CSV table of C-alpha atoms in Angstrom, one decimal:
chain,number,residue,atom,x,y,z
U,1,MET,CA,120.1,98.0,99.1
U,2,LEU,CA,118.8,100.7,96.7
U,3,LEU,CA,115.3,102.0,97.2
U,4,GLY,CA,113.5,104.5,94.9
U,5,PRO,CA,110.8,105.1,92.3
U,6,VAL,CA,111.0,103.2,89.1
U,7,THR,CA,109.5,104.9,86.0
U,8,ASN,CA,106.0,103.5,85.1
U,9,VAL,CA,104.2,105.2,82.3
U,10,ASN,CA,100.9,103.2,83.0
U,11,PHE,CA,100.8,104.7,86.6
U,12,LYS,CA,101.9,108.1,85.3
U,13,LEU,CA,105.1,107.8,87.2
U,14,VAL,CA,107.2,109.7,84.7
U,15,GLY,CA,109.1,112.7,86.0
U,16,GLY,CA,112.3,114.1,87.3
U,17,ALA,CA,112.6,111.9,90.3
U,18,THR,CA,112.0,108.6,88.5
U,19,ILE,CA,114.3,109.6,85.7
U,20,SER,CA,117.1,110.7,88.1
U,21,PHE,CA,116.7,107.5,90.0
U,22,GLY,CA,116.8,105.5,86.8
U,23,TYR,CA,120.2,107.1,85.8
U,24,LEU,CA,121.6,106.1,89.2
U,25,VAL,CA,120.4,102.5,88.7
U,26,ASP,CA,122.0,102.4,85.2
U,27,TYR,CA,125.2,103.8,86.5
U,28,LEU,CA,125.5,101.2,89.3
U,29,GLU,CA,124.7,98.4,86.8
U,30,LYS,CA,127.3,99.7,84.4
U,31,SER,CA,129.9,99.9,87.2
U,32,GLY,CA,129.3,96.3,88.1
U,33,GLU,CA,128.1,97.1,91.6
U,34,ASN,CA,126.3,94.5,93.7
U,35,PHE,CA,122.9,95.9,94.8
U,36,THR,CA,119.3,94.9,95.5
U,37,LEU,CA,116.7,97.2,93.9
U,38,ILE,CA,113.5,97.9,95.7
U,39,ASN,CA,110.8,99.9,93.8
U,40,THR,CA,109.1,102.2,96.2
U,41,HIS,CA,106.4,103.0,93.6
U,42,LYS,CA,105.4,99.5,92.6
U,43,TYR,CA,101.7,100.3,93.1
U,44,PRO,CA,99.4,103.1,91.8
U,45,ILE,CA,99.3,106.1,94.1
U,46,ARG,CA,95.7,105.4,95.2
U,47,ILE,CA,96.8,102.2,97.0
U,48,ARG,CA,100.5,103.0,97.6
U,49,PRO,CA,100.3,104.4,101.1
U,50,ILE,CA,99.4,101.1,102.7
U,51,ARG,CA,100.1,98.3,100.2
U,52,GLY,CA,103.2,100.0,98.9
U,53,ALA,CA,104.7,100.6,102.4
U,54,ILE,CA,104.1,97.0,103.3
U,55,HIS,CA,105.7,95.8,100.1
U,56,VAL,CA,108.8,98.0,100.7
U,57,LEU,CA,109.3,97.0,104.4
U,58,LEU,CA,108.9,93.3,103.6
U,59,ARG,CA,111.5,93.5,100.9
U,60,VAL,CA,113.9,95.4,103.2
U,61,LEU,CA,113.5,92.7,105.9
U,62,GLN,CA,114.0,90.0,103.3
U,63,HIS,CA,117.3,91.4,102.1
U,64,ILE,CA,118.7,93.3,105.1
U,65,TRP,CA,120.8,90.3,106.2
U,66,LYS,CA,123.0,90.6,103.1
U,67,THR,CA,123.1,94.4,103.0
U,68,ASP,CA,125.8,96.8,104.1
U,69,VAL,CA,124.1,100.0,103.3
U,70,ILE,CA,120.4,101.1,102.8
U,71,PHE,CA,120.1,103.9,100.3
U,72,LEU,CA,116.7,105.5,100.0
U,73,ASN,CA,115.8,107.9,97.2
U,74,SER,CA,112.5,109.5,97.8
U,75,SER,CA,110.2,112.6,97.9
U,76,ARG,CA,108.2,114.0,100.8
U,77,GLY,CA,106.3,110.8,101.5
U,78,GLY,CA,109.5,108.8,102.1
U,79,THR,CA,110.9,111.6,104.2
U,80,LYS,CA,107.9,111.6,106.5
U,81,ASN,CA,107.1,107.9,106.8
U,82,LEU,CA,109.7,105.5,105.3
U,83,MET,CA,112.9,107.1,106.5
U,84,PRO,CA,112.1,106.9,110.3
U,85,LEU,CA,111.3,103.2,109.9
U,86,LEU,CA,114.4,102.5,107.9
U,87,TYR,CA,116.5,104.4,110.5
U,88,ILE,CA,115.2,102.0,113.2
U,89,LEU,CA,115.9,98.9,111.1
U,90,ALA,CA,119.4,100.2,110.1
U,91,ARG,CA,120.3,100.8,113.7
U,92,VAL,CA,118.9,97.5,114.9
U,93,PHE,CA,120.7,95.5,112.3
U,94,GLY,CA,123.9,97.6,112.3
U,95,LYS,CA,123.6,98.9,108.7
U,96,LYS,CA,124.6,102.2,107.3
U,97,LEU,CA,121.8,104.5,106.1
U,98,VAL,CA,122.0,107.0,103.2
U,99,PHE,CA,119.2,109.3,102.1
U,100,ARG,CA,118.6,111.4,99.0
U,101,PRO,CA,115.4,113.5,99.1
U,102,PHE,CA,114.3,114.5,95.6
U,103,GLY,CA,113.8,118.2,94.7
U,104,GLY,CA,114.6,121.3,96.5
U,105,ASN,CA,111.8,121.6,99.0
U,106,ILE,CA,112.6,119.3,101.9
U,107,LYS,CA,113.2,122.4,104.1
U,108,GLU,CA,109.7,123.8,103.3
U,109,TYR,CA,107.7,120.7,103.8
U,110,THR,CA,109.4,119.6,107.0
U,111,ALA,CA,108.9,123.1,108.4
U,112,SER,CA,105.2,122.4,108.4
U,113,TYR,CA,105.6,119.2,110.5
U,114,SER,CA,103.9,119.1,113.9
U,115,SER,CA,106.3,119.3,116.9
U,116,TRP,CA,106.3,115.5,117.5
U,117,ARG,CA,106.8,114.8,113.8
U,118,ARG,CA,109.7,117.4,113.7
U,119,TRP,CA,111.2,115.6,116.7
U,120,ILE,CA,111.2,112.3,114.9
U,121,PHE,CA,112.6,113.9,111.7
U,122,GLU,CA,115.5,115.5,113.6
U,123,ARG,CA,116.4,112.2,115.4
U,124,THR,CA,116.0,109.8,112.5
U,125,VAL,CA,116.3,111.5,109.1
U,126,LEU,CA,118.9,114.0,110.2
U,127,LYS,CA,120.9,111.2,111.9
U,128,CYS,CA,121.5,109.1,108.8
U,129,ASP,CA,125.1,108.4,107.8
U,130,ILE,CA,124.9,110.5,104.6
U,131,LEU,CA,122.3,113.0,103.5
U,132,PHE,CA,122.6,113.8,99.7
U,133,LEU,CA,121.0,117.2,99.0
U,134,GLN,CA,120.2,118.6,95.5
U,135,THR,CA,120.9,122.3,95.8
U,136,GLU,CA,123.4,124.7,97.3
U,137,ALA,CA,120.6,126.4,99.2
U,138,LEU,CA,119.8,123.2,101.0
U,139,MET,CA,123.4,122.5,101.8
U,140,LYS,CA,123.7,125.9,103.4
U,141,HIS,CA,120.4,125.4,105.4
U,142,TYR,CA,121.5,122.1,106.9
U,143,GLU,CA,125.0,123.3,108.0
U,144,LYS,CA,123.5,124.0,111.4
U,145,TYR,CA,122.6,120.4,112.0
U,146,ASP,CA,125.0,117.6,112.9
U,147,VAL,CA,124.4,115.7,109.7
U,148,ASN,CA,126.9,114.6,107.0
U,149,THR,CA,125.8,116.3,103.9
U,150,PHE,CA,127.0,116.2,100.3
U,151,GLN,CA,125.5,117.9,97.3
U,152,LEU,CA,124.0,115.6,94.7
U,153,PRO,CA,122.8,117.7,91.8
U,154,THR,CA,120.5,116.5,89.0
U,155,SER,CA,122.6,114.7,86.3
U,156,ARG,CA,122.1,113.0,83.0
U,157,ASN,CA,124.2,110.7,80.8
U,158,GLN,CA,126.4,112.1,78.1
U,159,PRO,CA,124.4,111.8,74.9
U,160,PRO,CA,125.8,109.8,72.0
U,161,GLU,CA,127.9,111.9,69.6
U,162,ALA,CA,125.4,111.3,66.8
U,163,MET,CA,122.7,112.9,69.0
U,164,LEU,CA,124.4,116.2,69.3
U,165,ARG,CA,122.9,119.1,67.3
U,166,GLY,CA,126.3,120.4,66.0
U,167,LYS,CA,126.2,123.8,64.4
U,168,ARG,CA,122.6,123.5,63.1
U,169,PRO,CA,121.2,127.0,62.3
U,170,TYR,CA,118.8,128.7,64.7
U,171,GLN,CA,115.2,127.9,63.7
U,172,ARG,CA,113.0,129.6,66.4
U,173,ARG,CA,111.8,126.2,67.7
U,174,PHE,CA,110.9,126.2,71.5
U,175,ILE,CA,109.9,123.3,73.7
U,176,TYR,CA,108.4,122.8,77.2
U,177,LEU,CA,109.1,119.4,78.8
U,178,GLY,CA,107.5,118.6,82.2
U,179,PHE,CA,104.2,118.2,84.0
U,180,VAL,CA,101.3,120.1,82.6
U,181,ARG,CA,100.0,122.1,85.5
U,182,GLU,CA,99.4,125.7,86.2
U,183,ASP,CA,102.4,126.3,88.5
U,184,LYS,CA,104.7,125.0,85.8
U,185,GLY,CA,103.9,128.1,83.8
U,186,MET,CA,101.2,126.9,81.4
U,187,GLU,CA,99.3,130.2,81.3
U,188,ALA,CA,102.5,132.0,80.3
U,189,LEU,CA,103.1,129.4,77.5
U,190,ILE,CA,99.6,129.8,76.2
U,191,ALA,CA,100.0,133.6,76.2
U,192,ALA,CA,103.3,133.2,74.3
U,193,ARG,CA,101.8,131.0,71.7
U,194,GLN,CA,99.0,133.5,71.1
U,195,ALA,CA,101.5,136.3,70.7
U,196,LEU,CA,104.1,134.5,68.5
U,197,GLY,CA,103.8,134.5,64.8
U,198,ASP,CA,103.9,131.5,62.5
U,199,ASP,CA,107.7,131.9,62.1
U,200,HIS,CA,108.0,130.5,65.7
U,201,THR,CA,107.3,127.0,66.9
U,202,LEU,CA,106.3,126.2,70.5
U,203,HIS,CA,105.4,122.6,71.6
U,204,ILE,CA,104.5,121.3,75.0
U,205,TYR,CA,105.3,117.7,76.2
U,206,GLY,CA,104.4,116.1,79.5
U,207,ILE,CA,101.8,114.3,81.6
U,208,MET,CA,98.5,116.2,81.8
U,209,VAL,CA,98.2,116.7,85.5
U,210,GLU,CA,95.4,119.4,85.2
U,211,LYS,CA,92.9,118.3,82.6
U,212,LYS,CA,91.7,121.9,82.0
U,213,TYR,CA,94.6,122.4,79.7
U,214,GLU,CA,93.4,119.8,77.2
U,215,GLU,CA,90.7,122.3,76.1
U,216,LYS,CA,92.8,125.4,76.6
U,217,PHE,CA,95.6,124.1,74.4
U,218,GLN,CA,93.1,123.1,71.7
U,219,SER,CA,91.5,126.5,71.6
U,220,VAL,CA,94.9,128.2,71.1
U,221,ASP,CA,96.7,125.8,68.8
U,222,LYS,CA,95.7,122.3,68.0
U,223,ASP,CA,99.4,121.4,67.5
U,224,LEU,CA,100.5,123.0,70.8
U,225,TYR,CA,100.4,119.9,73.0
U,226,LYS,CA,102.3,116.9,71.8
U,227,GLY,CA,101.7,114.3,74.5
U,228,VAL,CA,104.0,112.3,76.8
U,229,LEU,CA,107.5,111.2,76.0
U,230,SER,CA,109.2,108.0,77.3
U,231,LYS,CA,112.7,108.2,78.6
U,232,ALA,CA,114.1,106.9,75.3
U,233,GLU,CA,112.2,109.6,73.4
U,234,VAL,CA,113.4,112.6,75.4
U,235,LEU,CA,116.7,113.4,73.8
U,236,PRO,CA,115.7,112.6,70.2
U,237,THR,CA,112.8,114.9,70.6
U,238,LEU,CA,114.7,117.7,72.4
U,239,ARG,CA,117.4,117.8,69.6
U,240,GLU,CA,114.7,118.9,67.1
U,241,TYR,CA,114.3,122.2,69.0
U,242,ASP,CA,116.5,125.2,69.8
U,243,VAL,CA,115.5,126.4,73.2
U,244,LEU,CA,113.9,124.9,76.3
U,245,ILE,CA,111.3,127.0,78.1
U,246,LEU,CA,110.4,126.4,81.7
U,247,PRO,CA,108.4,129.3,83.2
U,248,THR,CA,107.9,127.5,86.5
U,249,TYR,CA,106.9,128.6,90.0
U,250,TYR,CA,106.2,125.1,91.2
U,251,GLY,CA,106.8,124.8,95.0
U,252,GLY,CA,108.8,121.6,94.8
U,253,GLU,CA,111.3,122.8,92.2
U,254,GLY,CA,114.9,121.9,92.8
U,255,TYR,CA,117.3,121.4,89.8
U,256,PRO,CA,114.8,120.5,87.0
U,257,GLY,CA,116.0,117.5,85.0
U,258,SER,CA,114.7,119.0,81.8
U,259,ILE,CA,117.2,121.8,82.1
U,260,ILE,CA,120.1,119.4,82.4
U,261,GLU,CA,118.8,117.3,79.5
U,262,ALA,CA,118.6,120.5,77.3
U,263,TYR,CA,122.1,121.4,78.3
U,264,SER,CA,123.4,118.0,77.4
U,265,LEU,CA,122.4,118.6,73.7
U,266,GLY,CA,123.5,122.3,73.7
U,267,LEU,CA,120.0,123.8,74.1
U,268,PRO,CA,120.0,127.1,76.1
U,269,VAL,CA,117.1,127.6,78.5
U,270,ILE,CA,114.6,130.3,79.3
U,271,THR,CA,113.4,129.9,82.9
U,272,THR,CA,112.5,131.7,86.1
U,273,ARG,CA,114.3,133.3,89.0
U,274,TRP,CA,112.6,130.7,91.2
U,275,LYS,CA,114.0,128.9,94.2
U,276,SER,CA,117.4,127.3,93.3
U,277,ILE,CA,117.1,127.5,89.5
U,278,PRO,CA,119.5,130.5,89.3
U,279,GLU,CA,122.1,128.2,90.8
U,280,ILE,CA,122.2,126.2,87.5
U,281,VAL,CA,121.1,128.8,84.9
U,282,ARG,CA,123.6,131.5,84.3
U,283,HIS,CA,121.8,134.5,82.8
U,284,GLY,CA,123.5,135.7,79.7
U,285,TYR,CA,125.6,132.5,79.4
U,286,SER,CA,123.6,129.3,79.4
U,287,GLY,CA,120.2,130.9,79.1
U,288,ARG,CA,117.8,133.7,80.1
U,289,LEU,CA,116.2,134.2,83.6
U,290,ILE,CA,112.8,135.9,83.9
U,291,ASP,CA,110.5,136.8,86.8
U,292,ILE,CA,107.7,134.3,87.6
U,293,GLN,CA,104.3,134.8,85.9
U,294,SER,CA,105.7,137.5,83.6
U,295,ASN,CA,104.3,136.9,80.2
U,296,GLU,CA,106.0,140.0,78.9
U,297,GLN,CA,109.5,138.9,80.0
U,298,LEU,CA,108.9,135.4,78.6
U,299,LEU,CA,108.0,136.8,75.2
U,300,GLU,CA,111.0,139.2,75.3
U,301,ALA,CA,113.4,136.3,76.1
U,302,MET,CA,112.0,134.2,73.3
U,303,HIS,CA,112.6,137.1,70.9
U,304,PHE,CA,116.1,137.7,72.3
U,305,PHE,CA,117.6,134.6,70.6
U,306,ASN,CA,118.6,135.1,67.0
U,307,GLU,CA,121.0,133.7,64.3
U,308,SER,CA,123.8,135.8,65.6
U,309,ASN,CA,123.8,135.0,69.4
U,310,TYR,CA,122.4,131.5,69.4
U,311,GLY,CA,125.6,129.6,68.6
U,312,GLU,CA,127.4,131.0,71.6
U,313,TYR,CA,124.6,130.2,74.0
U,314,SER,CA,124.3,126.7,72.6
U,315,SER,CA,128.0,126.1,73.0
U,316,ASN,CA,128.0,127.5,76.6
U,317,ALA,CA,125.1,125.2,77.6
U,318,ARG,CA,126.8,122.1,76.3
U,319,GLN,CA,130.1,123.1,78.1
U,320,TYR,CA,128.2,123.8,81.3
U,321,PHE,CA,126.7,120.3,81.2
U,322,GLN,CA,130.1,118.7,80.7
U,323,ASP,CA,131.6,120.6,83.6
U,324,ARG,CA,128.8,120.1,86.2
U,325,PHE,CA,126.0,117.7,85.3
U,326,SER,CA,127.4,114.5,83.7
U,327,THR,CA,126.1,111.3,85.3
U,328,ASP,CA,129.5,109.7,85.4
U,329,GLN,CA,130.9,112.6,87.3
U,330,VAL,CA,127.9,113.1,89.8
U,331,ASN,CA,127.0,109.4,90.5
U,332,GLY,CA,130.7,108.5,90.6
U,333,GLN,CA,131.0,110.8,93.6
U,334,VAL,CA,128.0,109.2,95.2
U,335,LEU,CA,129.5,105.8,94.9
U,336,TYR,CA,132.9,107.1,96.1
U,337,GLN,CA,131.4,108.5,99.3
U,338,ILE,CA,129.4,105.4,100.1
U,339,LYS,CA,132.4,103.1,99.6
U,340,ALA,CA,134.5,105.4,101.8
U,341,LEU,CA,131.7,105.2,104.5
U,342,LEU,CA,131.8,101.4,104.3
U,343,ASP,CA,135.5,101.1,104.2
U,344,THR,CA,136.4,103.4,107.1
U,345,GLY,CA,133.1,104.3,108.8
U,346,GLU,CA,133.5,107.9,107.6
U,347,THR,CA,132.9,109.7,104.3
U,348,ALA,CA,135.9,110.8,102.3
U,349,LEU,CA,135.3,114.5,102.9
U,350,LYS,CA,132.7,116.2,105.0
U,351,THR,CA,131.2,119.2,103.3
U,352,ASN,CA,129.0,120.6,106.0
């Protein structure tokens, strides 16, 4: 039984979590696995806390009889409310329970729990059969708990050969892809656009979370903001650019999917020394790391790339993706560990 958020553009459910979950669903379908999919985000956010929870629990009870393992993929809401209930159901019905919290901030938001909520978290969520964590920092943090952890980094499919950029010359084309909100670095992007000359291109794509940027973008450059991309449009759009920019200081950041998507096509990345991002961006190899909220360093990094050094960075980014972030490799390990759990009652190799 696979539970998680399915992309829904109409409800503005387009982001790293829904995209990552979609790739897992696609992988299981391609592998011919038998699973029941339950969408945890079937309803808009304004009615989801009650109606959505009822829908999920009824669907779980409907299918639990023919289920061997319950696998929840969720953010903080699922950690707090859904996982404890699923833990009880899994233990009552004798099912295995697997959990993947999205992002890299489960340590932070659970630290703010009340004492009784923390007690529930430690005796339910941290007692699941497998806990898949996104970052190396989280793996290290949960070493002290008696929980079976495995790292599950963000991954993406290998793009078709025809989608790769090849040895196309460097053209000073920069792209931001993600939610449009202040803590994703919008002010730094606006400052960069104001400082760059006409020989540079900078475009922003993503859901407008903070409406103030509609007017701000227009006042700087009417062509700066390009709207929202569907999943199918992401790679064809990315390949038209040279470098991904992500000047984020967003609190929930883990391994941003846009970085992995950029790597898959050979785009190097300019991003921040923030949370676990330096685990996946090697400064001077696959991209450039800057301090958060540093307009000066962002502009300097953008001017760093040129016709002479770009080819090596592009090749490195593509190789880094193949070595670490291919969906077949990452999700193949997920399936392997779950099957080992079902076959023997234990995972193949404990990493905590």
